[in-house]
Amino acid sequence: QVQLVESGGGLVQPGGSLRLSCAASGMIFNIATMAWYRHAPGKQRELVANITSGGSTGYADSVKGRFTISRDNAEKTVYLQMNSLNSEDTAVYYCYTKTGLSRKDYWGQGTQVTVSS
């Protein structure tokens, strides 16, 4: 079965940095598009960044220039490097993919990122 396990969240001061990791198992990782979403209380879930199997990336305007998504196919892991964090980045961050013959959605458990004020 597909499993996505996230790590790297925590408490950080404004202007600081964090690196999130998502370790995938139970799937052919190197052909899958991976994405990071975030969900803050009182806000809609939003797509933060995605990366295709070929390494093409896309970002939400709110994080462009500050966040970088990358992947290590040998380790079956996708990363989100977050720099210049501010309070509006506070959210639970989720790893996501759509894979398999049925193209089913899969979500990680989420990792909390809190940027102190």
mmCIF file of C-alpha atoms in Angstrom:
data_model
loop_
_atom_site.group_PDB
_atom_site.id
_atom_site.type_symbol
_atom_site.label_atom_id
_atom_site.label_comp_id
_atom_site.label_asym_id
_atom_site.label_seq_id
_atom_site.Cartn_x
_atom_site.Cartn_y
_atom_site.Cartn_z
ATOM 1 C CA GLN A 1 0.000 0.000 0.000
ATOM 2 C CA VAL A 2 1.071 3.585 -0.645
ATOM 3 C CA GLN A 3 2.322 5.471 2.378
ATOM 4 C CA LEU A 4 3.605 9.046 2.635
ATOM 5 C CA VAL A 5 5.369 9.984 5.869
ATOM 6 C CA GLU A 6 6.219 13.622 6.505
ATOM 7 C CA SER A 7 8.764 15.104 8.885
ATOM 8 C CA GLY A 8 10.677 18.304 9.546
ATOM 9 C CA GLY A 9 7.981 20.612 10.852
ATOM 10 C CA GLY A 10 8.311 22.663 13.991
ATOM 11 C CA LEU A 11 8.420 26.128 15.507
ATOM 12 C CA VAL A 12 10.522 28.773 13.781
ATOM 13 C CA GLN A 13 10.930 32.544 14.104
ATOM 14 C CA PRO A 14 9.934 34.906 11.291
ATOM 15 C CA GLY A 15 12.672 35.024 8.689
ATOM 16 C CA GLY A 16 13.840 31.531 9.566
ATOM 17 C CA SER A 17 13.997 28.350 7.512
ATOM 18 C CA LEU A 18 12.733 24.776 7.664
ATOM 19 C CA ARG A 19 13.167 21.754 5.416
ATOM 20 C CA LEU A 20 10.259 19.329 5.166
ATOM 21 C CA SER A 21 10.687 15.732 4.012
ATOM 22 C CA CYS A 22 8.160 13.232 2.655
ATOM 23 C CA ALA A 23 9.258 9.604 2.435
ATOM 24 C CA ALA A 24 7.195 7.480 0.046
ATOM 25 C CA SER A 25 6.726 3.717 0.013
ATOM 26 C CA GLY A 26 4.514 1.226 -1.777
ATOM 27 C CA MET A 27 4.674 3.040 -5.116
ATOM 28 C CA ILE A 28 6.865 3.509 -8.179
ATOM 29 C CA PHE A 29 8.173 6.848 -7.015
ATOM 30 C CA ASN A 30 10.212 7.944 -10.025
ATOM 31 C CA ILE A 31 7.217 8.196 -12.386
ATOM 32 C CA ALA A 32 4.941 10.062 -9.985
ATOM 33 C CA THR A 33 4.240 13.754 -9.694
ATOM 34 C CA MET A 34 4.560 14.838 -6.060
ATOM 35 C CA ALA A 35 3.121 17.910 -4.376
ATOM 36 C CA TRP A 36 2.994 19.811 -1.119
ATOM 37 C CA TYR A 37 -0.265 21.299 0.133
ATOM 38 C CA ARG A 38 -0.928 23.293 3.271
ATOM 39 C CA HIS A 39 -4.019 23.889 5.370
ATOM 40 C CA ALA A 40 -4.337 26.562 8.039
ATOM 41 C CA PRO A 41 -7.353 26.934 10.364
ATOM 42 C CA GLY A 42 -9.961 29.196 8.807
ATOM 43 C CA LYS A 43 -8.384 28.949 5.363
ATOM 44 C CA GLN A 44 -8.870 26.681 2.376
ATOM 45 C CA ARG A 45 -6.331 24.004 1.615
ATOM 46 C CA GLU A 46 -3.936 25.314 -1.006
ATOM 47 C CA LEU A 47 -1.353 23.850 -3.333
ATOM 48 C CA VAL A 48 2.096 25.087 -2.337
ATOM 49 C CA ALA A 49 4.383 23.382 -4.847
ATOM 50 C CA ASN A 50 4.614 20.387 -7.136
ATOM 51 C CA ILE A 51 7.341 18.513 -8.973
ATOM 52 C CA THR A 52 6.906 16.148 -11.926
ATOM 53 C CA SER A 53 8.752 12.920 -12.601
ATOM 54 C CA GLY A 54 10.985 14.882 -14.973
ATOM 55 C CA GLY A 55 11.837 17.492 -12.354
ATOM 56 C CA SER A 56 9.650 20.358 -13.558
ATOM 57 C CA THR A 57 8.427 22.490 -10.659
ATOM 58 C CA GLY A 58 5.568 24.837 -9.943
ATOM 59 C CA TYR A 59 4.827 27.141 -7.012
ATOM 60 C CA ALA A 60 2.029 29.172 -5.537
ATOM 61 C CA ASP A 61 2.602 32.889 -5.990
ATOM 62 C CA SER A 62 2.688 33.340 -2.216
ATOM 63 C CA VAL A 63 5.796 31.158 -1.846
ATOM 64 C CA LYS A 64 7.586 31.733 -5.144
ATOM 65 C CA GLY A 65 11.178 32.764 -4.566
ATOM 66 C CA ARG A 66 11.128 31.560 -0.957
ATOM 67 C CA PHE A 67 10.303 27.834 -1.201
ATOM 68 C CA THR A 68 12.025 25.138 -3.250
ATOM 69 C CA ILE A 69 10.618 21.676 -3.955
ATOM 70 C CA SER A 70 12.994 18.867 -4.887
ATOM 71 C CA ARG A 71 13.105 15.083 -5.033
ATOM 72 C CA ASP A 72 15.558 12.258 -4.516
ATOM 73 C CA ASN A 73 14.320 9.289 -6.526
ATOM 74 C CA ALA A 74 16.890 6.894 -5.040
ATOM 75 C CA GLU A 75 15.588 7.680 -1.556
ATOM 76 C CA LYS A 76 11.952 7.989 -2.725
ATOM 77 C CA THR A 77 11.723 11.291 -0.886
ATOM 78 C CA VAL A 78 10.401 14.727 -1.792
ATOM 79 C CA TYR A 79 11.570 17.851 0.030
ATOM 80 C CA LEU A 80 10.290 21.354 0.602
ATOM 81 C CA GLN A 81 12.944 23.898 1.554
ATOM 82 C CA MET A 82 11.219 26.892 3.133
ATOM 83 C CA ASN A 83 13.131 30.151 3.577
ATOM 84 C CA SER A 84 12.156 33.630 4.753
ATOM 85 C CA LEU A 85 9.198 32.227 6.650
ATOM 86 C CA ASN A 86 6.472 34.528 7.928
ATOM 87 C CA SER A 87 3.363 34.096 10.056
ATOM 88 C CA GLU A 88 1.169 33.477 6.998
ATOM 89 C CA ASP A 89 3.143 30.291 6.342
ATOM 90 C CA THR A 90 1.825 28.762 9.568
ATOM 91 C CA ALA A 91 -0.163 25.654 8.605
ATOM 92 C CA VAL A 92 -0.194 21.885 8.512
ATOM 93 C CA TYR A 93 1.790 20.827 5.459
ATOM 94 C CA TYR A 94 0.738 17.683 3.574
ATOM 95 C CA CYS A 95 2.533 15.551 1.020
ATOM 96 C CA TYR A 96 0.360 14.398 -1.901
ATOM 97 C CA THR A 97 0.477 12.157 -4.932
ATOM 98 C CA LYS A 98 -1.896 10.500 -7.398
ATOM 99 C CA THR A 99 -0.676 7.135 -8.543
ATOM 100 C CA GLY A 100 -1.494 3.538 -9.430
ATOM 101 C CA LEU A 101 -3.724 2.077 -12.105
ATOM 102 C CA SER A 102 -6.754 3.778 -10.555
ATOM 103 C CA ARG A 103 -4.968 7.139 -10.208
ATOM 104 C CA LYS A 104 -6.027 7.255 -6.579
ATOM 105 C CA ASP A 105 -5.213 10.203 -4.311
ATOM 106 C CA TYR A 106 -2.771 9.657 -1.458
ATOM 107 C CA TRP A 107 -2.015 12.055 1.395
ATOM 108 C CA GLY A 108 0.574 12.116 4.128
ATOM 109 C CA GLN A 109 -0.388 12.576 7.759
ATOM 110 C CA GLY A 110 0.764 16.195 7.778
ATOM 111 C CA THR A 111 3.440 18.053 9.694
ATOM 112 C CA GLN A 112 2.838 21.261 11.642
ATOM 113 C CA VAL A 113 4.795 24.388 10.753
ATOM 114 C CA THR A 114 4.417 27.289 13.170
ATOM 115 C CA VAL A 115 6.084 30.650 12.535
ATOM 116 C CA SER A 116 6.070 32.685 15.733
ATOM 117 C CA SER A 117 5.049 36.318 15.823
#
